[in-house]
Short mmCIF file of C-alpha atoms in Angstrom, two decimals:
data_model
loop_
_atom_site.label_atom_id
_atom_site.label_comp_id
_atom_site.label_asym_id
_atom_site.label_seq_id
_atom_site.Cartn_x
_atom_site.Cartn_y
_atom_site.Cartn_z
CA MET A 29 136.57 4.24 75.74
CA ASN A 30 139.26 5.97 73.73
CA ARG A 31 141.26 8.94 74.97
CA LEU A 32 139.37 11.53 72.95
CA ASN A 33 136.07 10.30 74.30
CA ARG A 34 137.34 10.41 77.90
CA LEU A 35 138.79 13.85 77.42
CA SER A 36 135.63 15.20 75.94
CA ARG A 37 133.57 13.71 78.76
CA LEU A 38 135.91 15.27 81.32
CA LEU A 39 135.68 18.60 79.56
CA PHE A 40 131.92 18.37 79.46
CA PHE A 41 131.83 17.45 83.15
CA CYS A 42 134.11 20.36 84.15
CA THR A 43 132.20 22.83 82.04
CA SER A 44 128.87 21.70 83.48
CA LEU A 45 130.25 21.87 87.01
CA THR A 46 131.50 25.41 86.39
CA MET A 47 128.21 26.44 84.88
CA VAL A 48 126.22 24.92 87.72
CA SER A 49 128.37 26.64 90.35
CA LEU A 50 128.15 29.97 88.50
CA TYR A 51 124.42 29.57 88.27
CA THR A 52 123.99 28.65 91.91
CA SER A 53 126.03 31.64 93.03
CA CYS A 54 123.38 33.85 91.43
CA LEU A 55 120.52 32.25 93.29
CA PRO A 56 118.96 34.63 95.80
CA ASP A 57 119.06 32.22 98.68
CA ASP A 58 122.72 31.42 98.25
CA SER A 59 125.12 33.03 100.67
CA TRP A 60 128.85 33.48 100.81
CA GLN A 61 131.40 35.65 102.51
CA GLN A 62 134.18 37.74 101.09
CA LEU A 63 136.37 40.72 101.94
CA GLY A 64 135.14 44.07 100.67
CA LEU A 65 134.08 47.52 101.78
CA ALA A 66 131.17 48.18 104.11
CA PRO A 67 129.56 51.54 104.90
CA ILE A 68 130.17 53.24 108.21
CA TYR A 69 127.01 55.06 109.24
CA ALA A 70 126.34 58.12 111.36
CA SER A 71 122.95 59.16 112.60
CA PRO A 72 121.58 62.21 110.76
CA ASN A 73 119.90 63.18 114.03
CA ASN A 74 123.05 63.25 116.15
CA PHE A 75 124.01 66.92 116.17
CA ASP A 76 126.88 66.39 118.61
CA LEU A 77 128.80 65.12 115.59
CA ILE A 78 128.93 68.67 114.20
CA GLN A 79 132.08 70.28 115.55
CA SER A 80 135.09 72.39 114.64
CA VAL A 81 138.37 70.45 114.71
CA GLU A 82 141.99 70.67 113.56
CA PRO A 83 142.54 71.24 109.82
CA ARG A 84 143.01 68.18 107.66
CA GLU A 85 143.68 67.05 104.09
CA SER A 86 140.95 67.57 101.51
CA VAL A 87 139.72 64.29 100.05
CA ASP A 88 136.82 65.17 97.75
CA GLN A 89 136.66 68.92 97.12
CA GLY A 90 133.17 70.32 96.51
CA ALA A 91 131.48 73.74 96.47
CA PHE A 92 133.08 76.83 98.03
CA MET A 93 132.37 80.33 99.32
CA GLU A 94 134.60 83.27 100.07
CA ILE A 95 133.56 85.80 102.71
CA TYR A 96 136.48 87.97 103.74
CA PRO A 97 138.69 87.01 105.56
CA TYR A 98 137.70 83.37 105.16
CA ILE A 99 137.40 80.82 102.36
CA TYR A 100 135.15 77.81 102.95
CA ILE A 101 135.47 74.67 100.83
CA ASN A 102 133.22 71.64 101.17
CA ASP A 103 134.77 68.17 101.38
CA ARG A 104 131.96 66.04 100.06
CA PHE A 105 130.11 64.02 102.72
CA THR A 106 132.50 64.98 105.52
CA GLY A 107 132.36 68.71 106.14
CA ILE A 108 133.89 72.11 105.39
CA HIS A 109 137.50 73.28 105.36
CA VAL A 110 138.00 76.82 106.69
CA PHE A 111 140.89 78.96 105.49
CA ASP A 112 142.22 82.26 106.80
CA ASN A 113 142.64 84.37 103.68
CA SER A 114 143.20 87.75 105.34
CA ASP A 115 146.41 87.89 103.30
CA PRO A 116 145.74 86.30 99.87
CA ALA A 117 149.49 85.94 99.33
CA ASN A 118 149.54 83.65 102.34
CA PRO A 119 146.33 81.69 102.95
CA SER A 120 146.26 78.93 105.55
CA LYS A 121 143.88 76.19 106.62
CA ILE A 122 142.68 76.89 110.16
CA TYR A 123 139.75 74.57 110.94
CA PHE A 124 137.79 71.67 109.64
CA TRP A 125 134.08 71.70 110.41
CA GLU A 126 132.91 68.11 110.73
CA ILE A 127 129.43 67.72 109.25
CA PRO A 128 128.83 64.09 108.29
CA GLY A 129 126.88 63.83 105.04
CA ASN A 130 127.42 67.46 104.01
CA THR A 131 127.57 68.54 100.35
CA GLU A 132 125.69 71.87 100.24
CA PHE A 133 126.01 75.00 102.28
CA THR A 134 125.68 78.74 102.45
CA ILE A 135 126.79 81.20 105.10
CA SER A 136 124.81 84.28 106.05
CA GLY A 137 125.91 86.45 108.98
CA ASP A 138 126.67 84.27 111.99
CA PHE A 139 124.99 81.20 110.58
CA LEU A 140 125.97 78.34 108.35
CA TYR A 141 123.07 76.57 106.62
CA ALA A 142 124.23 73.12 105.62
CA ASP A 143 122.77 69.75 104.75
CA ASN A 144 123.76 66.40 106.23
CA SER A 145 122.35 64.37 103.33
CA ARG A 146 118.99 64.38 105.06
CA HIS A 147 118.16 67.57 106.97
CA LEU A 148 118.97 71.26 106.54
CA LEU A 149 120.92 72.31 109.63
CA THR A 150 121.35 75.83 111.00
CA ILE A 151 124.78 76.07 112.64
CA ASN A 152 126.09 78.99 114.69
CA VAL A 153 129.57 79.82 113.36
CA SER A 154 130.09 83.19 115.05
CA ASP A 155 133.14 81.57 116.67
CA PRO A 156 134.68 79.36 113.96
CA ALA A 157 136.56 77.39 116.63
CA ASN A 158 133.33 76.42 118.36
CA ILE A 159 130.40 75.68 116.10
CA PHE A 160 127.08 74.18 117.13
CA VAL A 161 123.73 73.27 115.62
CA VAL A 162 120.84 75.52 116.62
CA SER A 163 118.03 73.98 114.55
CA ALA A 164 117.21 71.55 111.78
CA VAL A 165 114.54 71.36 109.10
CA GLU A 166 113.98 67.67 108.58
CA ASP A 167 114.00 65.53 105.48
CA ILE A 168 114.70 68.16 102.86
CA TYR A 169 117.11 65.89 101.01
CA THR A 170 116.28 62.39 99.85
CA PRO A 171 118.58 59.56 98.78
CA ASN A 172 119.98 59.77 95.30
CA MET A 173 123.07 58.89 93.33
CA GLU A 174 125.05 61.66 94.98
CA ASN A 175 124.53 60.33 98.49
CA ASN A 176 127.89 58.68 98.97
CA ASN A 177 126.28 55.41 97.95
CA PHE A 178 129.48 53.80 96.81
CA PRO A 179 133.16 54.00 97.75
CA LEU A 180 135.45 56.15 95.58
CA ASN A 181 138.51 54.79 93.80
CA TYR A 182 137.46 51.23 94.38
CA SER A 183 136.53 48.28 92.28
CA GLY A 184 135.10 45.10 93.68
CA ARG A 185 132.28 44.00 95.92
CA PHE A 186 130.83 46.20 98.62
CA GLU A 187 127.92 46.12 100.98
CA CYS A 188 125.11 48.21 99.49
CA ALA A 189 124.40 51.43 101.39
CA ASP A 190 121.09 51.30 103.26
CA PHE A 191 119.40 54.70 103.55
CA ASP A 192 117.47 53.58 106.62
CA LYS A 193 120.67 52.88 108.55
CA GLY A 194 121.81 56.50 108.44
CA ILE A 195 124.27 58.70 106.57
CA VAL A 196 127.29 56.99 105.01
CA VAL A 197 130.33 58.79 106.40
CA ASP A 198 133.09 56.42 105.37
CA TRP A 199 133.88 52.90 104.20
CA GLU A 200 135.84 50.14 105.95
CA GLU A 201 137.20 46.82 104.84
CA LYS A 202 135.61 43.79 106.44
CA LEU A 203 134.28 40.32 105.80
CA LEU A 204 130.97 40.83 104.02
CA ASP A 205 127.94 38.54 103.92
CA SER A 206 126.77 38.02 100.33
CA PRO A 207 127.60 41.54 99.11
CA ARG A 208 125.28 42.33 96.18
CA CYS A 209 126.81 45.63 95.13
CA PHE A 210 129.74 45.68 92.77
CA ILE A 211 131.92 48.20 90.93
CA PRO A 212 133.66 46.68 87.92
CA MET B 1 124.68 42.85 71.01
CA LYS B 2 122.37 45.84 70.66
CA GLN B 3 121.23 45.42 74.25
CA VAL B 4 124.77 45.31 75.58
CA PHE B 5 125.59 48.42 73.61
CA GLY B 6 122.51 50.16 74.97
CA LEU B 7 123.41 49.17 78.51
CA LEU B 8 126.99 50.39 78.08
CA MET B 9 125.75 53.68 76.68
CA PHE B 10 123.32 54.06 79.54
CA SER B 11 126.02 53.48 82.16
CA LEU B 12 128.30 55.92 80.39
CA LEU B 13 125.64 58.59 80.56
CA LEU B 14 124.79 57.71 84.13
CA PHE B 15 128.37 58.11 85.33
CA SER B 16 129.56 60.79 82.99
CA CYS B 17 127.88 63.75 84.60
CA GLY B 18 130.18 66.39 85.98
CA LYS B 19 128.61 69.66 86.92
CA SER B 20 126.88 72.83 85.85
CA SER B 21 126.72 76.27 87.38
CA VAL B 22 125.14 79.69 87.20
CA LEU B 23 127.04 82.92 87.86
CA GLY B 24 126.55 86.21 89.65
CA THR B 25 127.60 88.23 92.69
CA SER B 26 125.57 89.16 95.73
CA ASP B 27 125.43 92.53 97.45
CA ASP B 28 127.13 91.89 100.74
CA GLY B 29 130.64 91.15 99.55
CA GLU B 30 130.42 87.42 99.56
CA ILE B 31 131.77 85.50 96.64
CA VAL B 32 130.18 82.23 95.86
CA GLY B 33 131.28 79.29 93.85
CA LYS B 34 129.05 78.16 91.05
CA TYR B 35 128.06 74.76 92.23
CA LYS B 36 125.89 76.11 94.99
CA THR B 37 122.45 74.81 95.74
CA LEU B 38 121.69 76.94 98.81
CA VAL B 39 121.34 80.70 98.48
CA ALA B 40 120.32 83.35 101.01
CA VAL B 41 118.49 86.43 99.67
CA ASP B 42 117.40 89.05 102.23
CA ASN B 43 115.21 87.19 104.75
CA PHE B 44 114.76 84.14 102.59
CA LEU B 45 116.76 81.00 101.97
CA TYR B 46 116.42 79.06 98.73
CA ALA B 47 117.46 75.44 98.40
CA VAL B 48 117.35 73.06 95.49
CA ASN B 49 117.54 69.32 95.81
CA HIS B 50 117.50 67.25 92.64
CA THR B 51 113.97 68.15 91.62
CA GLU B 52 112.53 70.84 93.88
CA LEU B 53 113.03 74.49 94.80
CA VAL B 54 112.31 75.03 98.49
CA THR B 55 111.82 78.48 100.03
CA PHE B 56 112.46 79.19 103.72
CA ASP B 57 111.52 82.29 105.68
CA MET B 58 114.62 83.34 107.66
CA THR B 59 113.16 86.22 109.65
CA ASP B 60 114.45 84.24 112.62
CA LYS B 61 117.99 83.46 111.38
CA GLU B 62 118.27 80.54 113.77
CA ASN B 63 115.10 78.87 112.58
CA PRO B 64 114.38 78.71 108.86
CA VAL B 65 110.73 77.86 108.24
CA GLU B 66 109.69 76.25 104.99
CA ILE B 67 107.08 78.40 103.23
CA ASP B 68 107.05 77.05 99.69
CA LYS B 69 108.12 74.05 97.67
CA LYS B 70 107.93 73.69 93.91
CA ASP B 71 108.75 70.96 91.46
CA VAL B 72 111.25 72.45 89.08
CA GLY B 73 112.39 69.63 86.87
CA VAL B 74 114.91 66.84 87.11
CA ASP B 75 118.66 66.64 87.60
CA ILE B 76 118.96 70.11 89.07
CA GLU B 77 122.55 71.07 89.67
CA ASN B 78 122.84 74.63 90.81
CA LEU B 79 121.05 77.76 91.89
CA TYR B 80 122.11 81.34 91.30
CA HIS B 81 120.57 84.63 92.32
CA VAL B 82 120.87 88.09 90.78
CA ASP B 83 118.47 90.97 91.13
CA ARG B 84 115.58 88.95 92.58
CA ALA B 85 115.75 86.42 89.76
CA LEU B 86 116.71 82.82 90.46
CA PHE B 87 118.56 80.96 87.74
CA ILE B 88 118.51 77.21 88.13
CA GLY B 89 120.77 75.06 85.98
CA SER B 90 119.86 71.44 85.43
CA GLN B 91 121.38 68.82 83.22
CA THR B 92 119.07 69.74 80.38
CA ASN B 93 117.40 73.07 81.07
CA LEU B 94 117.84 76.63 82.26
CA HIS B 95 114.96 77.43 84.63
CA ILE B 96 114.29 81.05 85.58
CA TYR B 97 112.12 82.18 88.50
CA GLN B 98 111.36 85.62 89.83
CA ILE B 99 111.16 86.29 93.57
CA ALA B 100 107.97 88.09 94.62
CA GLU B 101 107.72 90.56 97.55
CA ASN B 102 106.67 87.75 99.85
CA GLY B 103 109.77 85.75 98.90
CA ILE B 104 107.90 83.08 96.93
CA PRO B 105 109.43 82.38 93.52
CA THR B 106 107.23 82.30 90.42
CA LYS B 107 108.26 80.53 87.26
CA LYS B 108 109.23 82.68 84.33
CA SER B 109 110.76 80.36 81.78
CA ASP B 110 112.23 76.96 81.11
CA THR B 111 114.75 76.80 78.27
CA PRO B 112 116.06 73.44 77.14
CA TYR B 113 119.72 73.23 76.12
CA ILE B 114 119.07 70.24 73.95
CA ARG B 115 117.55 70.25 70.52
CA PHE B 116 114.78 67.82 69.67
CA GLY B 117 116.09 64.41 68.76
CA GLU B 118 119.33 64.60 70.72
CA GLU B 119 119.90 63.00 74.07
CA ILE B 120 122.40 64.87 76.11
CA THR B 121 123.72 64.45 79.58
CA THR B 122 124.78 67.98 80.32
CA CYS B 123 126.43 69.21 83.46
CA ASP B 124 126.10 72.91 83.40
CA PRO B 125 126.52 75.80 85.76
CA VAL B 126 124.61 78.96 84.89
CA ILE B 127 125.47 82.46 86.14
CA ALA B 128 123.86 85.78 85.31
CA GLU B 129 124.45 89.47 85.44
CA GLN B 130 121.68 92.01 84.89
CA ASP B 131 120.56 91.01 81.42
CA VAL B 132 122.71 88.08 80.43
CA ALA B 133 122.96 84.51 81.69
CA TYR B 134 126.12 82.54 81.02
CA VAL B 135 126.09 78.75 81.00
CA THR B 136 128.90 76.28 80.55
CA LEU B 137 127.94 72.96 79.01
CA THR B 138 130.04 69.83 79.10
CA SER B 139 128.19 67.01 77.50
CA SER B 140 128.59 63.82 75.61
CA PHE B 141 125.85 62.24 73.62
CA TRP B 142 125.40 59.53 71.09
CA ASN B 143 124.23 60.57 67.68
CA ARG B 144 123.97 58.82 64.35
CA VAL B 145 126.38 59.97 61.70
CA ASN B 146 125.79 58.20 58.40
CA GLY B 147 123.89 55.58 60.32
CA CYS B 148 126.74 54.86 62.69
CA PRO B 149 126.49 55.67 66.40
CA THR B 150 129.07 58.33 67.17
CA LEU B 151 129.96 59.88 70.49
CA VAL B 152 129.61 63.64 70.12
CA THR B 153 131.01 65.97 72.73
CA ILE B 154 130.11 69.58 73.42
CA ASN B 155 132.28 71.79 75.54
CA GLU B 156 131.02 75.30 75.28
CA LEU B 157 130.14 78.56 76.95
CA ARG B 158 126.73 79.95 76.01
CA ALA B 159 125.37 83.43 76.61
CA TYR B 160 121.62 84.05 76.75
CA ASP B 161 120.00 87.48 76.66
CA VAL B 162 117.58 87.42 79.63
CA GLN B 163 116.22 90.97 79.57
CA ASP B 164 112.89 89.24 79.26
CA LEU B 165 113.04 86.44 81.84
CA GLU B 166 110.21 84.70 80.05
CA ASN B 167 112.10 84.54 76.77
CA PRO B 168 115.80 83.84 77.07
CA GLN B 169 117.52 84.30 73.69
CA LEU B 170 120.69 82.43 72.84
CA LYS B 171 123.19 85.05 71.75
CA GLY B 172 126.60 83.43 71.62
CA VAL B 173 128.32 80.06 71.75
CA TYR B 174 132.05 79.74 72.43
CA GLN B 175 134.06 76.55 72.19
CA LEU B 176 136.27 75.57 75.11
CA SER B 177 137.92 72.35 76.36
CA ASN B 178 136.11 71.35 79.54
CA PRO B 179 134.30 74.42 80.87
CA MET B 180 132.94 74.28 84.39
CA GLY B 181 132.61 77.02 87.02
CA LEU B 182 132.47 80.67 85.97
CA SER B 183 132.53 84.13 87.49
CA ILE B 184 131.95 87.67 86.26
CA ASP B 185 133.41 90.96 87.48
CA GLY B 186 132.46 94.07 85.52
CA ASP B 187 133.43 93.52 81.89
CA TYR B 188 135.38 90.34 82.51
CA LEU B 189 134.05 86.79 82.53
CA PHE B 190 136.36 84.10 83.93
CA VAL B 191 135.70 80.48 83.01
CA SER B 192 137.30 77.38 84.57
CA ASP B 193 138.28 75.23 81.63
CA GLY B 194 139.27 72.04 83.44
CA ASP B 195 142.96 71.22 83.06
CA ALA B 196 143.25 73.66 80.17
CA GLY B 197 143.27 76.49 82.69
CA VAL B 198 141.23 79.71 82.98
CA ALA B 199 139.70 81.41 79.92
CA ILE B 200 139.10 85.15 80.25
CA PHE B 201 136.48 86.91 78.13
CA GLU B 202 135.54 90.53 77.76
CA VAL B 203 131.74 90.85 77.59
CA ASP B 204 129.52 93.54 76.11
CA HIS B 205 126.60 92.78 78.49
CA GLU B 206 124.35 92.01 75.56
CA GLY B 207 125.43 88.45 75.00
CA PHE B 208 128.71 88.74 73.13
CA ALA B 209 132.04 87.73 74.58
CA THR B 210 135.58 87.91 73.25
CA LEU B 211 138.41 85.74 74.54
CA ILE B 212 141.14 88.18 75.61
CA ASN B 213 143.48 86.22 77.84
CA GLU B 214 144.00 82.93 79.58
CA ILE B 215 145.87 81.33 82.44
CA PRO B 216 146.93 78.14 80.70
CA ASN B 217 147.55 74.68 82.06
CA VAL B 218 146.43 75.09 85.64
CA PRO B 219 143.87 72.62 86.99
CA THR B 220 140.51 74.30 87.60
CA TYR B 221 137.09 73.29 88.80
CA ASP B 222 135.48 76.51 89.94
CA LEU B 223 136.49 80.10 90.56
CA SER B 224 135.44 83.49 91.90
CA ALA B 225 136.47 86.95 90.77
CA GLN B 226 135.97 90.14 92.75
CA ASN B 227 137.97 93.29 93.45
CA ASN B 228 140.80 92.31 91.11
CA LYS B 229 141.36 89.03 92.88
CA LEU B 230 140.64 85.69 91.25
CA LEU B 231 140.34 82.57 93.42
CA VAL B 232 140.67 79.31 91.49
CA VAL B 233 139.67 76.08 93.25
CA SER B 234 140.61 72.63 92.04
CA GLU B 235 140.76 69.22 93.62
CA ASP B 236 144.35 69.58 94.80
CA GLU B 237 144.89 73.27 95.41
CA ILE B 238 143.59 76.81 95.58
CA ARG B 239 145.30 79.56 93.62
CA GLN B 240 144.79 83.30 93.84
CA TYR B 241 145.64 85.80 91.11
CA ASP B 242 145.77 89.57 90.77
CA TYR B 243 143.94 90.69 87.62
CA SER B 244 144.15 94.47 88.15
CA ASP B 245 145.99 94.45 84.83
CA ILE B 246 143.86 92.04 82.81
CA ASN B 247 146.64 91.62 80.26
CA ASP B 248 149.22 90.70 82.89
CA ILE B 249 147.67 88.45 85.48
CA LYS B 250 149.92 87.67 88.43
CA LEU B 251 149.84 84.76 90.84
CA PHE B 252 149.44 85.81 94.50
CA SER B 253 149.63 82.37 96.05
CA SER B 254 148.90 78.71 95.71
CA LEU B 255 148.02 76.43 98.61
CA SER B 256 147.68 72.67 98.51
CA LEU B 257 144.39 71.28 99.74
CA ARG B 258 145.96 67.94 100.58
#
């Protein structure tokens, strides 16, 4: 056969091969592995996770409250930063309250009412250095787009968050099995 | 082609939502930001998730007990209380409830922000003082202009007369850049205007507001004003200002959040 014929056959063969492999990678029973982000879960029922620790950097600033002499600012899905604002010319961060899954809160008297993406927790904050959960009303919050379902500032494949596995508290890079979720 | 366009539009709307908030101040000296969805009023705690308003009895402060749950609407974003009225801002509506003696809220009105025929994704905080509710709307929607799909954006502050909770009346609309959280202290209304800074209005408590000053070019997300001190919160820092002289606002401090 002449050169043009051979070339066109080769082209046709390569194109078909590409198309077949693209097609097969979409088949539900196909599996592959690749590096990407996977959720790190915490149990919404583990109240030992709620604690007051050293101050840290804010990553994803959320809602806030000011009750003299403190300012409280939520860091979405991780907890609440506590500031000493007794002198507004010189505020300082003094604690971070770890509350995995938290995005909403209010403080009334000695108590902090805060969610953990699932339940409404009542937390004794009379001593801001030592906070503890005193009760929980279960299942007030249900999964939705806001529930830390995908990693921030990331594009690529990731393992889809599974509500039944717990609250997503962070993301880690690892070898994923057939990750279906994707951020372009 | 049309389907791709539709899909693109849909994803834009899905991911474009920012926030909305309602404003007011409570009695016991606490200052709240405007993206709150949990509010304590006397012995009751009110919570909104994306579609429901839940009421808890807090007679025992350590053990809230759920006593009521109502479907409010969809895409609820914040909850604000003033004078036993609950103002709930959603992406499309201003919902107003009144709190009865037993703490259970009853629905008073439901005012859509959108006009018939437009599809808006709005992200809007609402705040209120005695008779006026202030809402900031930041929205983008597709409309047809001369037959061509055009992205229209609204960035405005609205004031509604709410003397009659059952019939909110739109009184004023003010154009801003990217309005978000807001706070009122006496005659002054402070509005976070995204990266444009803080816009300061003087209000007449009947729905009219006049822009009288601004703190330009500071990043803002939400703020609180009380006792001549303004706290401005943004992603990277918190700033505090002295507004005892409203025409000469001074910076107290700025602290990085990082």
